[in-house]
Coordinates of N, CA and C in Angstrom, one line a residue:
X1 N 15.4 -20.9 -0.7 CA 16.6 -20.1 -1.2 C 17.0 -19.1 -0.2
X2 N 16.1 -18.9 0.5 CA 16.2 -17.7 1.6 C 16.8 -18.3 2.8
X3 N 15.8 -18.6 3.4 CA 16.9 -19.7 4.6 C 18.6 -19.8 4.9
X4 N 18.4 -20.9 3.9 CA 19.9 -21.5 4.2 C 20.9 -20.2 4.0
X5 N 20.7 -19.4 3.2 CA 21.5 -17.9 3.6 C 21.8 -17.4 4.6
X6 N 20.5 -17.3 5.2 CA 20.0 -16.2 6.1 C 20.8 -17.4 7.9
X7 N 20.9 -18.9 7.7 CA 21.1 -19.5 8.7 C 22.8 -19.6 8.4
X8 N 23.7 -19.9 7.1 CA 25.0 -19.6 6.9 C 25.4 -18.3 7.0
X9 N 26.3 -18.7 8.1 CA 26.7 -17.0 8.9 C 27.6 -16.3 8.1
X10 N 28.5 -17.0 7.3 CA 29.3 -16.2 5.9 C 28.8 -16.0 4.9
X11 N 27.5 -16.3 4.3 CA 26.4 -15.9 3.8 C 25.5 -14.9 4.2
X12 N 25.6 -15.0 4.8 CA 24.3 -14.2 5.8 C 25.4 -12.4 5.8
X13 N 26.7 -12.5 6.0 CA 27.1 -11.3 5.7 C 27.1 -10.5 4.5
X14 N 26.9 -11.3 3.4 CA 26.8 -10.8 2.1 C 25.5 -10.1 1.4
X15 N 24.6 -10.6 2.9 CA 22.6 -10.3 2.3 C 22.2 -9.0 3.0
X16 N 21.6 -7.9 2.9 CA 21.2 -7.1 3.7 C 19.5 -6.6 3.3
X17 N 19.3 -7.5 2.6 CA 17.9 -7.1 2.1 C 17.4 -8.7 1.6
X18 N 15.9 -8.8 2.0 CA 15.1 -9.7 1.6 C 13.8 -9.3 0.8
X19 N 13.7 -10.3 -0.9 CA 12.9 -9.1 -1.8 C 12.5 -10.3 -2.6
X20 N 10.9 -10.4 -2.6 CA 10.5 -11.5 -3.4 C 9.4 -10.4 -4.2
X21 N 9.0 -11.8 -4.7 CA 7.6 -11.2 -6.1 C 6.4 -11.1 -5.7
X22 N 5.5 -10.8 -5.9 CA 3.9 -10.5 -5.1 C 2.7 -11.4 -6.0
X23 N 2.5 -12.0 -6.5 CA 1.8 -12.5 -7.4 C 0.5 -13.5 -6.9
X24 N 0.0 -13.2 -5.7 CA -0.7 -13.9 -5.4 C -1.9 -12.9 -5.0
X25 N -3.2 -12.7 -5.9 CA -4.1 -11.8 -5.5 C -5.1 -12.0 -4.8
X26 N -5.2 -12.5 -3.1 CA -6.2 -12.4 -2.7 C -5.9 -11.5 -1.3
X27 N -5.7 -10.4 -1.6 CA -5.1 -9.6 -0.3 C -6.4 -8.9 0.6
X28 N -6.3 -8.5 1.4 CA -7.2 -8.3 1.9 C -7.8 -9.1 3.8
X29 N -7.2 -10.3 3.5 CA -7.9 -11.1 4.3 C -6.5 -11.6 5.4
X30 N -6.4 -11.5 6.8 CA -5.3 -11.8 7.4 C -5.4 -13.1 7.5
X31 N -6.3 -14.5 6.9 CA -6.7 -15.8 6.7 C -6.1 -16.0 5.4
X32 N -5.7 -15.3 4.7 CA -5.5 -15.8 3.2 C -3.7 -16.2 3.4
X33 N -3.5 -17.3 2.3 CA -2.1 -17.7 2.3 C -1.4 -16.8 1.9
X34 N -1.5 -15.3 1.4 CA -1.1 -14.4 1.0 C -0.3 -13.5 1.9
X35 N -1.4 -13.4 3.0 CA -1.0 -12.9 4.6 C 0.5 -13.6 5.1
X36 N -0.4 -15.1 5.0 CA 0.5 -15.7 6.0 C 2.0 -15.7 5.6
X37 N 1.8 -16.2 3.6 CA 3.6 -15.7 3.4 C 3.9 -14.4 3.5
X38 N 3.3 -13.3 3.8 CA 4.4 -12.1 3.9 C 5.0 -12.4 5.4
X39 N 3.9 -12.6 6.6 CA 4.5 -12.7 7.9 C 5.5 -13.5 8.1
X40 N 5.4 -14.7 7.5 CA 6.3 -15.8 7.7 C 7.8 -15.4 6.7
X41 N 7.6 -14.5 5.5 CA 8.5 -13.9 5.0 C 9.5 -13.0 5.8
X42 N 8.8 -12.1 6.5 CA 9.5 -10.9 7.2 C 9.9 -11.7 8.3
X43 N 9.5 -12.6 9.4 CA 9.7 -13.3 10.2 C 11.1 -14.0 10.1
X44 N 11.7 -13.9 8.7 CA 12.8 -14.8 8.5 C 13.8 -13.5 8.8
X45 N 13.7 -12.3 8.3 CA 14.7 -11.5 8.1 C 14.9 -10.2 9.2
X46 N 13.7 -10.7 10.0 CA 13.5 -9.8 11.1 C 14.5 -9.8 12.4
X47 N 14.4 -10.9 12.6 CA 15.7 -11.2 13.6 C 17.3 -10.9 13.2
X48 N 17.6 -10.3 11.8 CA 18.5 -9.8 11.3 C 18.6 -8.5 10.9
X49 N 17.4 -7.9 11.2 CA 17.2 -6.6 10.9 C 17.3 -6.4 9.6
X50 N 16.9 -7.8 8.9 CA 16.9 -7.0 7.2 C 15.2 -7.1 6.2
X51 N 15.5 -5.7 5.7 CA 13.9 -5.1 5.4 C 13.3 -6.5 4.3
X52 N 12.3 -6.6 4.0 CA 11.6 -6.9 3.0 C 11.2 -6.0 2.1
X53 N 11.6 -6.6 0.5 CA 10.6 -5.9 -0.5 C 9.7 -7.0 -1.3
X54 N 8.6 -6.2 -1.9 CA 8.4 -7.0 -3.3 C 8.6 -6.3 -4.5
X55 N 9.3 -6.8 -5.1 CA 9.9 -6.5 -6.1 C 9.6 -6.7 -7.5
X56 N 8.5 -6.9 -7.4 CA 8.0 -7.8 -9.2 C 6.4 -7.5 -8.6
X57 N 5.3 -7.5 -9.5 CA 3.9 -7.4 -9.4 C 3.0 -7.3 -10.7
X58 N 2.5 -7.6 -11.1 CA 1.6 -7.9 -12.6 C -0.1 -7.9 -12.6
X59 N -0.4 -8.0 -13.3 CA -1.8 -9.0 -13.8 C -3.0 -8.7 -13.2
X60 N -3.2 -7.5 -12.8 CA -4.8 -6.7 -12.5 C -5.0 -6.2 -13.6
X61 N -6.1 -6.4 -13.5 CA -6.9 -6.2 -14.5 C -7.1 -4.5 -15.1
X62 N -7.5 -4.2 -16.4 CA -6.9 -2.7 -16.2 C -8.5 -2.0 -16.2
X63 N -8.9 -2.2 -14.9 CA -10.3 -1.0 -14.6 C -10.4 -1.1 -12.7
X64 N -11.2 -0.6 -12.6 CA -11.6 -0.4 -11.1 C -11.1 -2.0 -10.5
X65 N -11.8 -2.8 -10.9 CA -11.6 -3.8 -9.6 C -10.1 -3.9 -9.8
X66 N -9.3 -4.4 -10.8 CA -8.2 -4.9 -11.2 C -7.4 -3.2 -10.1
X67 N -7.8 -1.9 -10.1 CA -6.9 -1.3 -9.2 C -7.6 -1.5 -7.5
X68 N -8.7 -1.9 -7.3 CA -8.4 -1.8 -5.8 C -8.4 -3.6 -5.4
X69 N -7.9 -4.6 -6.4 CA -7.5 -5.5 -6.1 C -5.6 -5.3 -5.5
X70 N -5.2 -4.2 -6.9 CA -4.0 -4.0 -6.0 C -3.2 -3.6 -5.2
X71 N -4.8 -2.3 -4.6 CA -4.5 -1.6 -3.6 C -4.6 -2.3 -2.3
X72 N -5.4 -3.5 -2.1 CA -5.8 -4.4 -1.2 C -4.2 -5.5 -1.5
X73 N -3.6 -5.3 -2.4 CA -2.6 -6.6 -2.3 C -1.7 -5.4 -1.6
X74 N -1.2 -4.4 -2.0 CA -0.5 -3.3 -1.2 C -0.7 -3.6 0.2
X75 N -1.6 -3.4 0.8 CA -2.1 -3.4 2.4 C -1.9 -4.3 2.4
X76 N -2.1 -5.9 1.9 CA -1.4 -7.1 2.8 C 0.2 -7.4 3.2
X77 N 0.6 -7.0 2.3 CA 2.1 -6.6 1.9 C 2.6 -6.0 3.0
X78 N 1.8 -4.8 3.3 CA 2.9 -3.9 4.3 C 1.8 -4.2 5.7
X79 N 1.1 -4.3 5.7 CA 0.3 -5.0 7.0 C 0.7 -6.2 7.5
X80 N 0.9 -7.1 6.7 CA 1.2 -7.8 7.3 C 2.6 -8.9 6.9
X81 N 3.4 -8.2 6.0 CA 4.5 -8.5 5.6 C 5.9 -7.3 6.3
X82 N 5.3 -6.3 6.5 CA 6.0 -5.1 7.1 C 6.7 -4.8 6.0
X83 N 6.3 -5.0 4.6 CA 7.7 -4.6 3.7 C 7.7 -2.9 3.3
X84 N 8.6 -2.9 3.1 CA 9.9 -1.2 3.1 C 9.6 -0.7 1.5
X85 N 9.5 -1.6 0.4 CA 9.4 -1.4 -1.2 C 8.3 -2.3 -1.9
X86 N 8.0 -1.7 -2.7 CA 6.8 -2.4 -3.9 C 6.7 -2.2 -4.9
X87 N 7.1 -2.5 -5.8 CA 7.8 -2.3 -7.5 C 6.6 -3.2 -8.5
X88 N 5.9 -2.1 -8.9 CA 5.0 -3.0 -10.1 C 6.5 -3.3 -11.1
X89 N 5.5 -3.9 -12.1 CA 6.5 -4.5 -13.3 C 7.0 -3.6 -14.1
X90 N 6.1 -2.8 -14.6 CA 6.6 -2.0 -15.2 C 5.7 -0.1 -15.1
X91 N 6.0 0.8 -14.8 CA 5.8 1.9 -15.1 C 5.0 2.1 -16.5
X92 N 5.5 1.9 -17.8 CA 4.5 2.1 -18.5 C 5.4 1.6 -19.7
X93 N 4.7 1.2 -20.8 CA 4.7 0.6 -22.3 C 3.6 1.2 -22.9
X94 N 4.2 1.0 -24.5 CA 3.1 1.3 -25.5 C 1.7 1.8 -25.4
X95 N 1.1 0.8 -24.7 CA -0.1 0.5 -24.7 C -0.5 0.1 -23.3
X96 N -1.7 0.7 -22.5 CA -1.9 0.2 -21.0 C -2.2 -1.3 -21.1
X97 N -1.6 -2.0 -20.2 CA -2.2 -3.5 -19.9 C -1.7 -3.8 -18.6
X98 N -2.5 -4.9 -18.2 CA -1.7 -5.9 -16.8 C -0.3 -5.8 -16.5
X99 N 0.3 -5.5 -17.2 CA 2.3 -5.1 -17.0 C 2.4 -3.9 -16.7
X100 N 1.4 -2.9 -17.2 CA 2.0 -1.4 -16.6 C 1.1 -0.7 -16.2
X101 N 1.4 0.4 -15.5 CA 0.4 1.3 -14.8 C 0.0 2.3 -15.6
X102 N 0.9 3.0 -17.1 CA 0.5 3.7 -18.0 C 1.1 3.2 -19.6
X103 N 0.5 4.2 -20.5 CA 1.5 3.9 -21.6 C 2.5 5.2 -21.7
X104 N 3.6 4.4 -22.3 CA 4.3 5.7 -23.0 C 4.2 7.2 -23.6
X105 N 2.7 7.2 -24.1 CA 2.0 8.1 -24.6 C 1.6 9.3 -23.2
X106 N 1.3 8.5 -22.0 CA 1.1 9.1 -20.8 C -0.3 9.4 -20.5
X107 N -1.3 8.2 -21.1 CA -2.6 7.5 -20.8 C -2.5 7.0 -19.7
X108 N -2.8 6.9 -17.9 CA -2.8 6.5 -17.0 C -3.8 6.0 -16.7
X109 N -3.7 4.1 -16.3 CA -5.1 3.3 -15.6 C -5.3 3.8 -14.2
X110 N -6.5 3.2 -13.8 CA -7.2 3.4 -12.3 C -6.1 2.9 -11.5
X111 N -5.1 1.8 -11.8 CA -4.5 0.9 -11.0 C -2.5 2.0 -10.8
X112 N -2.6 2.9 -11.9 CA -1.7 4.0 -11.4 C -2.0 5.1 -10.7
X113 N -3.3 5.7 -10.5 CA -4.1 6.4 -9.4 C -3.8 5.8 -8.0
X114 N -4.4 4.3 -7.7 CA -4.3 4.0 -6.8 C -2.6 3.9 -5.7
X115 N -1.8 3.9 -6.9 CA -0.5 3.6 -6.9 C 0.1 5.1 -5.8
X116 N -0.7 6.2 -6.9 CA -0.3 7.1 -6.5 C -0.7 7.4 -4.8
X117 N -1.6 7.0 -4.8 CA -2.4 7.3 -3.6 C -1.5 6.8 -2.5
X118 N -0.8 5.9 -2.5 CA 0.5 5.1 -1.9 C 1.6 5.9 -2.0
X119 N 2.0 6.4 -3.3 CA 3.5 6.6 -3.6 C 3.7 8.3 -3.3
X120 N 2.4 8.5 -3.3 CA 2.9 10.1 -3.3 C 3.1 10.5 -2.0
X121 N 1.9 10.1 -1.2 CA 2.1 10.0 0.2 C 2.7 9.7 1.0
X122 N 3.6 8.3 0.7 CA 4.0 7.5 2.1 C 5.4 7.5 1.3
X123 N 6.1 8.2 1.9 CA 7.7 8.2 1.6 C 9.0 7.9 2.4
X124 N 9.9 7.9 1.8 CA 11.2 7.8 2.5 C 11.2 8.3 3.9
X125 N 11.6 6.9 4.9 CA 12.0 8.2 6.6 C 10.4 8.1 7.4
X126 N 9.5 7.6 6.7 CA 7.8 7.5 6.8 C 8.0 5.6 8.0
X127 N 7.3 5.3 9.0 CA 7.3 4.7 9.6 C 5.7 4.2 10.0
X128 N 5.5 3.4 9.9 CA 4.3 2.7 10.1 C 3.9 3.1 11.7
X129 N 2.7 3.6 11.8 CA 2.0 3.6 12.9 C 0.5 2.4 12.9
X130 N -0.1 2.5 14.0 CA -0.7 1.2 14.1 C -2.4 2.1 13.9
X131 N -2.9 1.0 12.9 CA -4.2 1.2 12.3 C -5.3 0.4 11.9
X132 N -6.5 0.2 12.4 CA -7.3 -0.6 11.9 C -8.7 -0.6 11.6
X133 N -9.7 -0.8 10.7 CA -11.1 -1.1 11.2 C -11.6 -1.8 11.7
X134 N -13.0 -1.7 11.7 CA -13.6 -3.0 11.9 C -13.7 -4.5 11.7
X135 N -13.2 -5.5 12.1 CA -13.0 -6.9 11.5 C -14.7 -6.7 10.9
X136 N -14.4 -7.7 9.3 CA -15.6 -8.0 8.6 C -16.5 -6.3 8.0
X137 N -15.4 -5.1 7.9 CA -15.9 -4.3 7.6 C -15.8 -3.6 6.2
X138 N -14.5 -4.5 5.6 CA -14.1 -4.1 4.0 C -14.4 -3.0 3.9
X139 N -13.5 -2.4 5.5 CA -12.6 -1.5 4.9 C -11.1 -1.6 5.3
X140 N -10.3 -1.3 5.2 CA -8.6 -1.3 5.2 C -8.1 -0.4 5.4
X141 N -6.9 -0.4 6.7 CA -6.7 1.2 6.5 C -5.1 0.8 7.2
X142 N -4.2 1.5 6.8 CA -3.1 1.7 7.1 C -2.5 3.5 7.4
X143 N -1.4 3.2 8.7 CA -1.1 4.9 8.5 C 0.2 5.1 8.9
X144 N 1.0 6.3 8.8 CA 2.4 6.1 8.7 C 2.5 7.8 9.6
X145 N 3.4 7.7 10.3 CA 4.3 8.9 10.5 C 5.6 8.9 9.7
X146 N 6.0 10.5 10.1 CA 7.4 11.3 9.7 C 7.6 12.1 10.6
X147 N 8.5 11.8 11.8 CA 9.0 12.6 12.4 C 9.6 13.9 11.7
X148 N 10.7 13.9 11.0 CA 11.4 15.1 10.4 C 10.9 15.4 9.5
X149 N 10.1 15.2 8.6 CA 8.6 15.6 7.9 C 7.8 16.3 8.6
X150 N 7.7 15.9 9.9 CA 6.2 16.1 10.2 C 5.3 15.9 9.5
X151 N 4.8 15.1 8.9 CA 3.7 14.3 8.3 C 2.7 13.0 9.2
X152 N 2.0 13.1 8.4 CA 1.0 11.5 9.5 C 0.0 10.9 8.0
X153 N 0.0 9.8 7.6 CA -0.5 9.4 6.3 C -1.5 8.7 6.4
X154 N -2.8 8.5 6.2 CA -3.5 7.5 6.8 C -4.5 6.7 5.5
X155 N -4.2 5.7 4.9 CA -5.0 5.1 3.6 C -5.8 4.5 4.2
X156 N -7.0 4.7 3.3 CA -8.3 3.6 3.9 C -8.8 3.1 2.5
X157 N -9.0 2.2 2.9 CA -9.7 1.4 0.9 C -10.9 0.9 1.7
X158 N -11.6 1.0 0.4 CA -13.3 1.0 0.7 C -13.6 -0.1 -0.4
X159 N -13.5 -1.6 0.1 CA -13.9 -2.6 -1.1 C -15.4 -3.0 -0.9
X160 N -16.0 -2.1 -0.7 CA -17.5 -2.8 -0.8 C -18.4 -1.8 -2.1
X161 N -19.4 -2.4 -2.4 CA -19.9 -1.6 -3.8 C -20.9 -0.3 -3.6
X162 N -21.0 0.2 -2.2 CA -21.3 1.2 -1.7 C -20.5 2.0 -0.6
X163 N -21.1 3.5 -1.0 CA -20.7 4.4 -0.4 C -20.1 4.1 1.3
X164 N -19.3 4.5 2.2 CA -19.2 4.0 3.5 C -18.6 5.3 4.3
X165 N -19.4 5.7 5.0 CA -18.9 7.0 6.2 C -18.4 6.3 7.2
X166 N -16.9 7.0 7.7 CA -16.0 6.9 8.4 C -15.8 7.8 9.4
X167 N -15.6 7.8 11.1 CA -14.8 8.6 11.7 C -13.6 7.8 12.6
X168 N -12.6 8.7 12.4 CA -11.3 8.5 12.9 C -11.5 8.6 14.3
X169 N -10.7 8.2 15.0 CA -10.3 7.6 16.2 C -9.2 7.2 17.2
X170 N -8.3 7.9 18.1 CA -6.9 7.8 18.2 C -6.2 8.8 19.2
X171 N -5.2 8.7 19.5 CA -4.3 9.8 20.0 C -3.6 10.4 18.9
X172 N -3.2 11.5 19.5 CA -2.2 12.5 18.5 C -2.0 12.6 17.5
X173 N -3.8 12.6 16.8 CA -3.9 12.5 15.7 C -3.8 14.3 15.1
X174 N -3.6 14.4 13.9 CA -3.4 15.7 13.2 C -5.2 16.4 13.4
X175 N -4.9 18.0 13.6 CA -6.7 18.4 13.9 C -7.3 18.2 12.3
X176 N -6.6 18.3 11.1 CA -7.3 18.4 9.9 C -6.2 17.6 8.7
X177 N -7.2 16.7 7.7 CA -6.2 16.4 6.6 C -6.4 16.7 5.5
X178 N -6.0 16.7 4.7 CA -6.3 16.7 2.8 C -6.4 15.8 2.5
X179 N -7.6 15.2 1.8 CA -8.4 14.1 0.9 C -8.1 13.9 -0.3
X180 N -7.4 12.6 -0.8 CA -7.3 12.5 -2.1 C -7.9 10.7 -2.2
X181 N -9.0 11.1 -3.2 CA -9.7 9.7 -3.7 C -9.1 9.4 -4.8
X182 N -9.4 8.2 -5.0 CA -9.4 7.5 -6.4 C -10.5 6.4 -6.2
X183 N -11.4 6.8 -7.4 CA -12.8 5.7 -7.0 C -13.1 5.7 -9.0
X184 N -14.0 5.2 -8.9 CA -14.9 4.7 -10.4 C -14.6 6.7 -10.9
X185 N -15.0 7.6 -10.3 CA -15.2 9.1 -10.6 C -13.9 10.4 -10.1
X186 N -12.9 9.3 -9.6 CA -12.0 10.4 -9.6 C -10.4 9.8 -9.4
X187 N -9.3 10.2 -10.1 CA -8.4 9.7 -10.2 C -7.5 10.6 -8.7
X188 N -7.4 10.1 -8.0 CA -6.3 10.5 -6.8 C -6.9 12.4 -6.8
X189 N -7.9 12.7 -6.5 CA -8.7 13.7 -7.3 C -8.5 14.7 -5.1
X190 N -8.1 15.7 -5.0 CA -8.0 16.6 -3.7 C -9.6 17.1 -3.9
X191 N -9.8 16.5 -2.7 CA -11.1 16.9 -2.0 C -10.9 18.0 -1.4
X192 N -9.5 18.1 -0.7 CA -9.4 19.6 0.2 C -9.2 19.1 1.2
X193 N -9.5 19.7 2.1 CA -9.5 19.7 3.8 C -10.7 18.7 4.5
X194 N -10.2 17.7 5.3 CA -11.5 17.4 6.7 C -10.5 17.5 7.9
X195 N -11.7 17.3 8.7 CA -11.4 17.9 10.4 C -11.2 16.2 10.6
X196 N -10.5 15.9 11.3 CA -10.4 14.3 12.1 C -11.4 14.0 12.9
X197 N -12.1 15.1 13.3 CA -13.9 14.8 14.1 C -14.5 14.5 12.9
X198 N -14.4 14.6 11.7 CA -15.7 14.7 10.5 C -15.7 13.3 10.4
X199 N -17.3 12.9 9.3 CA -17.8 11.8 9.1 C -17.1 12.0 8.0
X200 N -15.5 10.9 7.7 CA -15.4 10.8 6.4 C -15.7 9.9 5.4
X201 N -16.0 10.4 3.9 CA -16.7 9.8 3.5 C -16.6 8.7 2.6
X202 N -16.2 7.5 2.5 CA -15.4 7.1 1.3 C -16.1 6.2 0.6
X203 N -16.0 6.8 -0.9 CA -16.7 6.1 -1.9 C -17.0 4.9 -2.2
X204 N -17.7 4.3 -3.0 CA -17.9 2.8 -3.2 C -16.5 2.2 -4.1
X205 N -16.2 1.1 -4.0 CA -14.9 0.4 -4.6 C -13.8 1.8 -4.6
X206 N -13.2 2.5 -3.5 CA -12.1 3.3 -3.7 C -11.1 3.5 -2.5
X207 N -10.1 4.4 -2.8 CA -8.8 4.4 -2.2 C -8.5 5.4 -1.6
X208 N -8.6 6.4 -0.3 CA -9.0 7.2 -0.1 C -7.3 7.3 0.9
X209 N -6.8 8.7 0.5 CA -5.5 9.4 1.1 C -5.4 10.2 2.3
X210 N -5.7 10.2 3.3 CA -5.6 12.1 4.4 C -4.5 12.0 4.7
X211 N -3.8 12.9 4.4 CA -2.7 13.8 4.3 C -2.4 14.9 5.2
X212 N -1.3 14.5 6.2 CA -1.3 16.0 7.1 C 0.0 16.3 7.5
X213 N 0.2 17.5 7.2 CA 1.6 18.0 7.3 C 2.0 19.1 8.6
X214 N 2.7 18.9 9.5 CA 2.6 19.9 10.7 C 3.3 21.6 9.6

């Protein structure tokens, strides 16, 4: 459906955005078919300068794994899809399930914590800078600048079932950031301040924020 648009040149003036659905949960792995369609996704619209979203997303489960399952489909997405937007299904209904991140009532799952950990931080005018761990180290880490912000955002998810100390590594990195976890014991929860020399520390199965603002 994309293609033949994007290759019809009177077509092709009518599109300025490319925005599919995310429904495939095994993110995490730059070997997974998951990876390879985002790249091969953005690959189509890149040569046109037109962004990628996903626009649709569902069906984690509603406790810890089911949110850093989706924090891991997040990171393949924009790691290796480059996409600009990410739209769960729904915001919230009745009652919390696999379709929403809260209820109406304003009961919030693990899997809207994590969300936050993404949405609060990484905003409009925010530009991907280049970030990685260890291959085979489950952990994940993405980071973003803001020039006219002055901001620098750096997520790290910790999918293994134990604790994992971290230190940063880099040029012109910020001297200190503010900590916000979301793990099994704390919802998007401010740690406060670390130094970018510190052993940071990130919990078992969680989603970890540093936050730094000039």
């Amino acid at each position: 459906m994309v293609q033949p648009k994007l290759i019809d040149v009177d077509a092709r003036k009518y599109q300025s955005i490319i925005a599919g659905h995310g429904y495939a949960l095994d993110g995490g792995n730059a070997n997974s078919p998951d990876a390879q369609t985002w790249q091969t996704m953005y690959g189509w619209g890149a040569q046109y300068n037109m962004p990628l979203w996903m626009t649709e997303t569902s069906g984690y489960s509603n406790d810890m794994k089911g949110a850093i399952d989706l924090s891991k489909a997040m990171y393949t997405a924009i790691n290796f899809g480059n996409i600009s937007a990410w739209l769960y299904w729904e915001l919230s209904q009745q009652t919390i399930d696999e379709f929403s991140l809260m209820s109406s009532s304003g009961d919030k799952s693990k899997r809207y914590y994590v969300s936050k950990n993404f949405y609060r931080y990484v905003r409009p005018g925010d530009y991907r800078i280049q970030s990685s761990a260890s291959d085979n180290s489950k952990i994940y880490s993405l980071g973003f600048k803001n020039d006219i912000a002055k901001t620098t955002t750096i997520i790290l998810i910790n999918d293994k079932a134990n604790d994992e100390a971290v230190k940063l590594s880099g040029s012109n990195l910020p001297s200190q950031f503010n900590k916000y976890v979301t793990s099994v014991n704390a919802d998007c929860k401010n740690y406060g301040v670390v130094k970018n020399s510190d052993a940071i520390l990130l919990p078992a199965n969680s989603v970890t924020t540093l936050y730094a603002k000039e």
